mmCIF file of C-alpha atoms in Angstrom:
data_model
loop_
_atom_site.group_PDB
_atom_site.id
_atom_site.type_symbol
_atom_site.label_atom_id
_atom_site.label_comp_id
_atom_site.label_asym_id
_atom_site.label_seq_id
_atom_site.Cartn_x
_atom_site.Cartn_y
_atom_site.Cartn_z
ATOM 1 C CA UNK A 1182 -0.925 95.587 116.682
ATOM 2 C CA UNK A 1183 -0.091 98.811 115.297
ATOM 3 C CA UNK A 1184 3.017 99.979 115.694
ATOM 4 C CA UNK A 1185 3.587 102.987 117.502
ATOM 5 C CA UNK A 1186 1.699 100.657 120.606
ATOM 6 C CA UNK A 1187 4.215 98.066 119.820
ATOM 7 C CA UNK A 1188 7.532 100.485 120.244
ATOM 8 C CA UNK A 1189 6.208 102.897 123.144
ATOM 9 C CA UNK A 1190 9.347 102.736 124.855
ATOM 10 C CA UNK A 1191 9.222 101.186 128.614
ATOM 11 C CA UNK A 1192 11.063 100.526 132.073
ATOM 12 C CA UNK A 1193 11.726 97.215 133.100
ATOM 13 C CA UNK A 1194 13.755 97.320 136.881
ATOM 14 C CA UNK A 1195 13.605 94.327 139.469
ATOM 15 C CA UNK A 1196 12.321 95.746 142.506
ATOM 16 C CA UNK A 1197 12.878 93.583 145.882
ATOM 17 C CA UNK A 1198 8.983 93.105 147.372
ATOM 18 C CA UNK A 1199 10.330 95.202 150.885
ATOM 19 C CA UNK A 1200 10.406 98.561 147.758
ATOM 20 C CA UNK A 1201 7.470 97.891 146.415
ATOM 21 C CA UNK A 1202 4.727 100.385 147.178
ATOM 22 C CA UNK A 1203 0.799 101.074 147.867
ATOM 23 C CA UNK A 1204 0.820 102.831 144.509
ATOM 24 C CA UNK A 1205 3.017 99.609 142.622
ATOM 25 C CA UNK A 1206 0.386 97.241 144.409
ATOM 26 C CA UNK A 1207 -2.344 98.622 143.464
ATOM 27 C CA UNK A 1208 -1.512 98.901 139.613
ATOM 28 C CA UNK A 1209 -0.262 95.099 139.593
ATOM 29 C CA UNK A 1210 -3.862 93.790 141.292
ATOM 30 C CA UNK A 1211 -5.841 95.494 138.637
ATOM 31 C CA UNK A 1212 -3.810 94.664 135.449
ATOM 32 C CA UNK A 1213 -3.647 90.976 137.371
ATOM 33 C CA UNK A 1214 -7.708 91.099 138.049
ATOM 34 C CA UNK A 1215 -8.112 91.528 134.279
ATOM 35 C CA UNK A 1216 -6.942 88.248 133.119
ATOM 36 C CA UNK A 1217 -7.582 85.778 136.162
ATOM 37 C CA UNK A 1218 -10.878 84.604 137.693
ATOM 38 C CA UNK A 1219 -11.698 83.962 141.726
ATOM 39 C CA UNK A 1220 -8.890 86.521 142.585
ATOM 40 C CA UNK A 1221 -9.614 88.849 145.292
ATOM 41 C CA UNK A 1222 -6.870 91.917 146.502
ATOM 42 C CA UNK A 1223 -6.909 89.414 149.817
ATOM 43 C CA UNK A 1224 -5.254 86.232 147.634
ATOM 44 C CA UNK A 1225 -3.182 88.999 145.087
ATOM 45 C CA UNK A 1226 -1.258 90.436 148.167
ATOM 46 C CA UNK A 1227 -1.186 87.032 150.486
ATOM 47 C CA UNK A 1228 0.798 85.851 147.152
ATOM 48 C CA UNK A 1229 2.731 88.473 146.558
ATOM 49 C CA UNK A 1230 3.685 88.213 150.595
ATOM 50 C CA UNK A 1231 5.699 85.042 150.173
ATOM 51 C CA UNK A 1232 7.895 86.096 146.805
ATOM 52 C CA UNK A 1233 11.546 87.511 147.264
ATOM 53 C CA UNK A 1234 11.000 90.251 144.114
ATOM 54 C CA UNK A 1235 8.972 91.624 141.415
ATOM 55 C CA UNK A 1236 9.818 92.534 137.746
ATOM 56 C CA UNK A 1237 8.398 95.307 137.073
ATOM 57 C CA UNK A 1238 7.056 97.033 133.182
ATOM 58 C CA UNK A 1239 6.187 100.929 133.497
ATOM 59 C CA UNK A 1240 5.238 103.100 130.729
ATOM 60 C CA UNK A 1241 8.117 105.579 130.145
ATOM 61 C CA UNK A 1242 5.435 108.462 130.021
ATOM 62 C CA UNK A 1243 4.186 108.025 133.119
ATOM 63 C CA UNK A 1244 5.501 105.114 134.849
ATOM 64 C CA UNK A 1245 2.347 103.223 134.716
ATOM 65 C CA UNK A 1246 3.133 99.305 134.658
ATOM 66 C CA UNK A 1247 1.614 97.179 131.902
ATOM 67 C CA UNK A 1248 3.321 94.464 133.093
ATOM 68 C CA UNK A 1249 4.981 91.880 135.810
ATOM 69 C CA UNK A 1250 6.658 88.626 137.044
ATOM 70 C CA UNK A 1251 6.879 87.968 140.285
ATOM 71 C CA UNK A 1252 10.462 86.009 141.446
ATOM 72 C CA UNK A 1253 11.021 84.192 144.621
ATOM 73 C CA UNK A 1254 14.286 83.349 145.405
ATOM 74 C CA UNK A 1255 15.577 80.351 147.867
ATOM 75 C CA UNK A 1256 17.126 76.924 148.069
ATOM 76 C CA UNK A 1257 17.163 73.597 149.460
ATOM 77 C CA UNK A 1258 18.429 70.135 149.329
ATOM 78 C CA UNK A 1259 17.939 66.680 147.022
ATOM 79 C CA UNK A 1260 19.389 63.800 147.890
ATOM 80 C CA UNK A 1261 21.092 65.245 150.454
ATOM 81 C CA UNK A 1262 23.026 68.525 148.503
ATOM 82 C CA UNK A 1263 22.090 71.889 148.274
ATOM 83 C CA UNK A 1264 20.788 73.421 144.725
ATOM 84 C CA UNK A 1265 18.855 77.414 144.377
ATOM 85 C CA UNK A 1266 16.415 78.176 142.528
ATOM 86 C CA UNK A 1267 14.096 81.504 141.314
ATOM 87 C CA UNK A 1268 10.720 80.714 141.090
ATOM 88 C CA UNK A 1269 8.383 82.486 138.685
ATOM 89 C CA UNK A 1270 4.845 83.050 140.485
ATOM 90 C CA UNK A 1271 2.513 85.603 137.981
ATOM 91 C CA UNK A 1272 3.425 86.737 134.731
ATOM 92 C CA UNK A 1273 1.274 89.551 133.264
ATOM 93 C CA UNK A 1274 1.349 92.105 130.768
ATOM 94 C CA UNK A 1275 -0.968 94.849 129.549
ATOM 95 C CA UNK A 1276 -2.459 93.029 126.609
ATOM 96 C CA UNK A 1277 -1.514 96.622 124.204
ATOM 97 C CA UNK A 1278 1.906 95.910 124.741
ATOM 98 C CA UNK A 1279 2.372 92.349 123.953
ATOM 99 C CA UNK A 1280 5.236 92.074 121.077
ATOM 100 C CA UNK A 1281 7.793 94.328 123.168
ATOM 101 C CA UNK A 1282 10.484 91.864 125.123
ATOM 102 C CA UNK A 1283 11.531 94.416 127.697
ATOM 103 C CA UNK A 1284 10.238 91.611 130.411
ATOM 104 C CA UNK A 1285 12.153 88.609 129.297
ATOM 105 C CA UNK A 1286 15.070 90.018 128.550
ATOM 106 C CA UNK A 1287 15.117 91.376 132.043
ATOM 107 C CA UNK A 1288 14.178 87.590 133.419
ATOM 108 C CA UNK A 1289 16.920 85.818 131.869
ATOM 109 C CA UNK A 1290 19.287 88.452 132.799
ATOM 110 C CA UNK A 1291 17.945 88.094 136.177
ATOM 111 C CA UNK A 1292 18.710 84.691 135.545
ATOM 112 C CA UNK A 1293 22.138 84.641 134.281
ATOM 113 C CA UNK A 1294 23.360 86.703 137.497
ATOM 114 C CA UNK A 1295 21.674 84.369 139.770
ATOM 115 C CA UNK A 1296 23.469 81.476 138.490
ATOM 116 C CA UNK A 1297 26.937 83.527 138.744
ATOM 117 C CA UNK A 1298 26.326 84.385 142.464
ATOM 118 C CA UNK A 1299 26.879 80.802 142.945
ATOM 119 C CA UNK A 1300 28.485 79.308 140.200
ATOM 120 C CA UNK A 1301 29.495 75.574 141.264
ATOM 121 C CA UNK A 1302 25.635 75.251 142.907
ATOM 122 C CA UNK A 1303 23.295 73.757 140.737
ATOM 123 C CA UNK A 1304 20.671 76.347 139.387
ATOM 124 C CA UNK A 1305 17.183 75.946 138.483
ATOM 125 C CA UNK A 1306 14.043 78.372 136.915
ATOM 126 C CA UNK A 1307 11.159 77.186 138.679
ATOM 127 C CA UNK A 1308 8.108 77.375 137.224
ATOM 128 C CA UNK A 1309 3.918 76.381 137.371
ATOM 129 C CA UNK A 1310 1.593 76.046 134.822
ATOM 130 C CA UNK A 1311 -2.009 75.953 133.834
ATOM 131 C CA UNK A 1312 -1.602 76.441 129.993
ATOM 132 C CA UNK A 1313 0.487 75.349 127.783
ATOM 133 C CA UNK A 1314 1.708 78.106 126.348
ATOM 134 C CA UNK A 1315 3.950 78.890 129.610
ATOM 135 C CA UNK A 1316 4.727 74.714 129.335
ATOM 136 C CA UNK A 1317 5.951 75.488 125.703
ATOM 137 C CA UNK A 1318 7.960 79.167 126.542
ATOM 138 C CA UNK A 1319 10.055 77.175 128.790
ATOM 139 C CA UNK A 1320 10.320 74.072 125.796
ATOM 140 C CA UNK A 1321 11.328 76.197 123.317
ATOM 141 C CA UNK A 1322 14.000 77.641 124.898
ATOM 142 C CA UNK A 1323 15.357 75.468 127.351
ATOM 143 C CA UNK A 1324 17.656 72.051 126.525
ATOM 144 C CA UNK A 1325 16.900 70.696 130.268
ATOM 145 C CA UNK A 1326 13.264 70.299 131.730
ATOM 146 C CA UNK A 1327 10.927 69.039 132.987
ATOM 147 C CA UNK A 1328 8.353 67.372 132.588
ATOM 148 C CA UNK A 1329 9.663 65.946 128.877
ATOM 149 C CA UNK A 1330 7.649 64.742 126.449
ATOM 150 C CA UNK A 1331 11.590 62.178 125.510
ATOM 151 C CA UNK A 1332 11.181 61.737 129.452
ATOM 152 C CA UNK A 1333 14.837 60.344 131.169
ATOM 153 C CA UNK A 1334 13.907 63.049 133.287
ATOM 154 C CA UNK A 1335 14.537 61.159 136.925
ATOM 155 C CA UNK A 1336 16.684 63.644 138.334
ATOM 156 C CA UNK A 1337 14.502 66.079 137.278
ATOM 157 C CA UNK A 1338 11.815 64.916 139.406
ATOM 158 C CA UNK A 1339 13.692 64.519 141.893
ATOM 159 C CA UNK A 1340 14.541 68.203 142.153
ATOM 160 C CA UNK A 1341 10.769 69.195 141.289
ATOM 161 C CA UNK A 1342 9.414 66.883 143.605
ATOM 162 C CA UNK A 1343 11.589 68.554 146.595
ATOM 163 C CA UNK A 1344 11.037 72.046 145.809
ATOM 164 C CA UNK A 1345 7.195 71.373 145.726
ATOM 165 C CA UNK A 1346 6.543 70.222 149.143
ATOM 166 C CA UNK A 1347 8.360 73.512 150.663
ATOM 167 C CA UNK A 1348 6.139 75.178 148.411
ATOM 168 C CA UNK A 1349 2.946 73.894 148.315
ATOM 169 C CA UNK A 1350 2.898 70.762 150.590
ATOM 170 C CA UNK A 1351 -0.993 70.790 151.201
ATOM 171 C CA UNK A 1352 -1.668 71.264 147.225
ATOM 172 C CA UNK A 1353 1.025 69.181 145.727
ATOM 173 C CA UNK A 1354 0.428 65.794 144.140
ATOM 174 C CA UNK A 1355 3.054 63.134 144.235
ATOM 175 C CA UNK A 1356 1.083 60.291 142.640
ATOM 176 C CA UNK A 1357 -0.040 62.413 139.484
ATOM 177 C CA UNK A 1358 2.905 65.091 139.504
ATOM 178 C CA UNK A 1359 -0.059 68.200 139.676
ATOM 179 C CA UNK A 1360 -0.318 70.889 141.750
ATOM 180 C CA UNK A 1361 -4.045 70.951 143.037
ATOM 181 C CA UNK A 1362 -5.466 73.963 145.269
ATOM 182 C CA UNK A 1363 -8.827 73.232 144.241
ATOM 183 C CA UNK A 1364 -12.573 74.399 143.098
ATOM 184 C CA UNK A 1365 -11.742 78.184 144.013
ATOM 185 C CA UNK A 1366 -8.422 78.582 143.107
ATOM 186 C CA UNK A 1367 -7.684 81.641 140.971
ATOM 187 C CA UNK A 1368 -7.875 80.692 137.137
ATOM 188 C CA UNK A 1369 -7.403 82.028 133.872
ATOM 189 C CA UNK A 1370 -10.142 82.948 132.213
ATOM 190 C CA UNK A 1371 -12.422 81.547 129.750
ATOM 191 C CA UNK A 1372 -10.836 82.100 126.662
ATOM 192 C CA UNK A 1373 -6.882 82.206 127.431
ATOM 193 C CA UNK A 1374 -5.070 79.072 125.933
ATOM 194 C CA UNK A 1375 -7.445 77.355 124.691
ATOM 195 C CA UNK A 1376 -6.038 73.575 123.800
ATOM 196 C CA UNK A 1377 -7.911 72.199 120.185
ATOM 197 C CA UNK A 1378 -7.308 68.473 118.437
ATOM 198 C CA UNK A 1379 -5.647 70.492 115.843
ATOM 199 C CA UNK A 1380 -3.693 72.200 118.078
ATOM 200 C CA UNK A 1381 -2.662 67.879 119.988
ATOM 201 C CA UNK A 1382 -2.486 67.398 116.862
ATOM 202 C CA UNK A 1383 0.278 69.937 115.548
ATOM 203 C CA UNK A 1384 2.274 69.548 118.258
ATOM 204 C CA UNK A 1385 3.389 67.056 120.535
ATOM 205 C CA UNK A 1386 4.568 69.431 123.513
ATOM 206 C CA UNK A 1387 1.107 70.660 123.928
ATOM 207 C CA UNK A 1388 -0.330 67.459 123.459
ATOM 208 C CA UNK A 1389 1.881 66.558 126.310
ATOM 209 C CA UNK A 1390 0.913 68.790 128.857
ATOM 210 C CA UNK A 1391 -2.726 68.038 128.451
ATOM 211 C CA UNK A 1392 -1.842 64.560 128.775
ATOM 212 C CA UNK A 1393 0.019 64.878 132.648
ATOM 213 C CA UNK A 1394 -2.416 68.175 132.847
ATOM 214 C CA UNK A 1395 -6.054 66.183 131.782
ATOM 215 C CA UNK A 1396 -7.396 68.732 134.677
ATOM 216 C CA UNK A 1397 -5.732 71.921 133.398
ATOM 217 C CA UNK A 1398 -9.615 73.777 132.447
ATOM 218 C CA UNK A 1399 -10.519 74.015 136.419
ATOM 219 C CA UNK A 1400 -6.862 75.134 137.167
ATOM 220 C CA UNK A 1401 -4.316 72.379 138.213
ATOM 221 C CA UNK A 1402 -0.919 73.490 137.291
ATOM 222 C CA UNK A 1403 2.250 71.452 136.500
ATOM 223 C CA UNK A 1404 5.395 71.625 137.852
ATOM 224 C CA UNK A 1405 8.027 72.444 136.005
ATOM 225 C CA UNK A 1406 11.726 73.151 136.109
ATOM 226 C CA UNK A 1407 14.295 74.226 133.433
ATOM 227 C CA UNK A 1408 17.813 73.574 134.427
ATOM 228 C CA UNK A 1409 20.253 76.947 134.374
ATOM 229 C CA UNK A 1410 23.507 74.237 133.529
ATOM 230 C CA UNK A 1411 26.785 76.079 131.768
ATOM 231 C CA UNK A 1412 25.908 73.113 128.865
ATOM 232 C CA UNK A 1413 22.875 74.999 128.075
ATOM 233 C CA UNK A 1414 24.502 78.647 127.916
ATOM 234 C CA UNK A 1415 27.134 77.834 125.652
ATOM 235 C CA UNK A 1416 24.323 76.223 123.475
ATOM 236 C CA UNK A 1417 22.293 79.221 123.775
ATOM 237 C CA UNK A 1418 25.281 81.496 122.132
ATOM 238 C CA UNK A 1419 25.370 78.988 119.297
ATOM 239 C CA UNK A 1420 21.914 78.671 119.020
ATOM 240 C CA UNK A 1421 20.311 82.596 119.797
ATOM 241 C CA UNK A 1422 22.100 83.878 116.618
ATOM 242 C CA UNK A 1423 21.588 81.476 114.121
ATOM 243 C CA UNK A 1424 17.697 80.559 115.396
ATOM 244 C CA UNK A 1425 17.757 84.766 114.410
ATOM 245 C CA UNK A 1426 19.209 84.347 111.421
ATOM 246 C CA UNK A 1427 16.753 81.605 109.854
ATOM 247 C CA UNK A 1428 13.753 83.670 111.443
ATOM 248 C CA UNK A 1429 14.371 86.873 110.627
ATOM 249 C CA UNK A 1430 17.233 85.964 107.374
ATOM 250 C CA UNK A 1431 16.397 82.666 105.789
ATOM 251 C CA UNK A 1432 12.462 82.833 107.070
ATOM 252 C CA UNK A 1433 13.047 79.098 107.663
ATOM 253 C CA UNK A 1434 12.109 78.398 111.230
ATOM 254 C CA UNK A 1435 8.172 78.172 111.730
ATOM 255 C CA UNK A 1436 7.527 76.061 115.249
ATOM 256 C CA UNK A 1437 5.513 73.175 115.404
ATOM 257 C CA UNK A 1438 1.237 73.970 114.641
ATOM 258 C CA UNK A 1439 2.164 77.538 114.283
ATOM 259 C CA UNK A 1440 0.210 78.244 110.814
ATOM 260 C CA UNK A 1441 -2.441 75.928 112.040
ATOM 261 C CA UNK A 1442 -2.517 77.974 115.391
ATOM 262 C CA UNK A 1443 -2.501 81.420 113.349
ATOM 263 C CA UNK A 1444 -5.355 79.971 110.701
ATOM 264 C CA UNK A 1445 -7.622 78.690 114.344
ATOM 265 C CA UNK A 1446 -7.251 82.115 115.344
ATOM 266 C CA UNK A 1447 -7.743 84.189 111.847
ATOM 267 C CA UNK A 1448 -11.467 81.675 111.180
ATOM 268 C CA UNK A 1449 -12.273 82.917 114.684
ATOM 269 C CA UNK A 1450 -11.382 86.692 114.597
ATOM 270 C CA UNK A 1451 -9.508 86.007 117.772
ATOM 271 C CA UNK A 1452 -6.804 88.529 116.678
ATOM 272 C CA UNK A 1453 -5.692 88.885 119.839
ATOM 273 C CA UNK A 1454 -4.401 84.876 119.832
ATOM 274 C CA UNK A 1455 -2.967 86.248 117.048
ATOM 275 C CA UNK A 1456 -0.678 88.335 118.369
ATOM 276 C CA UNK A 1457 0.923 86.170 120.859
ATOM 277 C CA UNK A 1458 1.049 83.829 117.931
ATOM 278 C CA UNK A 1459 3.291 85.870 114.908
ATOM 279 C CA UNK A 1460 5.710 84.826 117.846
ATOM 280 C CA UNK A 1461 7.990 82.177 119.091
ATOM 281 C CA UNK A 1462 7.710 81.184 122.354
ATOM 282 C CA UNK A 1463 11.591 82.714 123.290
ATOM 283 C CA UNK A 1464 9.675 86.316 122.458
ATOM 284 C CA UNK A 1465 6.639 85.883 124.065
ATOM 285 C CA UNK A 1466 7.346 85.592 128.146
ATOM 286 C CA UNK A 1467 5.362 88.570 128.691
ATOM 287 C CA UNK A 1468 2.710 87.607 126.434
ATOM 288 C CA UNK A 1469 1.964 84.626 128.186
ATOM 289 C CA UNK A 1470 -1.159 84.914 130.351
ATOM 290 C CA UNK A 1471 -0.772 81.334 132.117
ATOM 291 C CA UNK A 1472 1.742 81.213 134.774
#
């Protein structure tokens, strides 16, 4: 990736769904179709119509959309109590802009804004994951989440069941805790987010993802949640600067399995995967093509 592309300026902002233009939709769909199979404009529009808004990443020189993340805000009842969530749908960034953190930064700001709007209502980030990259994004950046390789998540499972029942009643398999939209469902193209035995051995989170979603190759999704609680907020205030120092000053921060994954990408000649692997998942929400 050239330094010129990586440093090219972009604008990132949240747009309510009612303000999304026809031009926006066309550019979003063109980008979406590059990375997904079994899709159509009708499917894309139907899904988009159910969202509250979208974070758009536009190229500063000409306002061309080079990335986006759809968002839905909603309330639900769990054990008789109200909780609030933000659901992330498709999150895609044009390949040439992998490495730009604008989308990730805007998304995290959105989380904080929504958290503070109703400070005493439990608040969660809801997401569904076809591939391990999105799952790692959650596990690498949140302290309390579901599903968790360490277990002890009965409360979060109940919240996950509630949002799946509300959003995806026909696709939700409560016994397997998976979303199965059928054989014709939109899926990632074949070379995206492949899980190898070596990655499974090197990273317990990847191994766990494959355990809970053994049918990921045909597009089944793992419903996940991350708690946006005050404990996590205060811990991140301390941990994020320390992580930056370990990575950029001391050079001691290396996520599990990273070097192995980079060697695999190098040996296969897949430089696009190398670009994603050059950073941690907390810098890569906009790089993950898995949703």
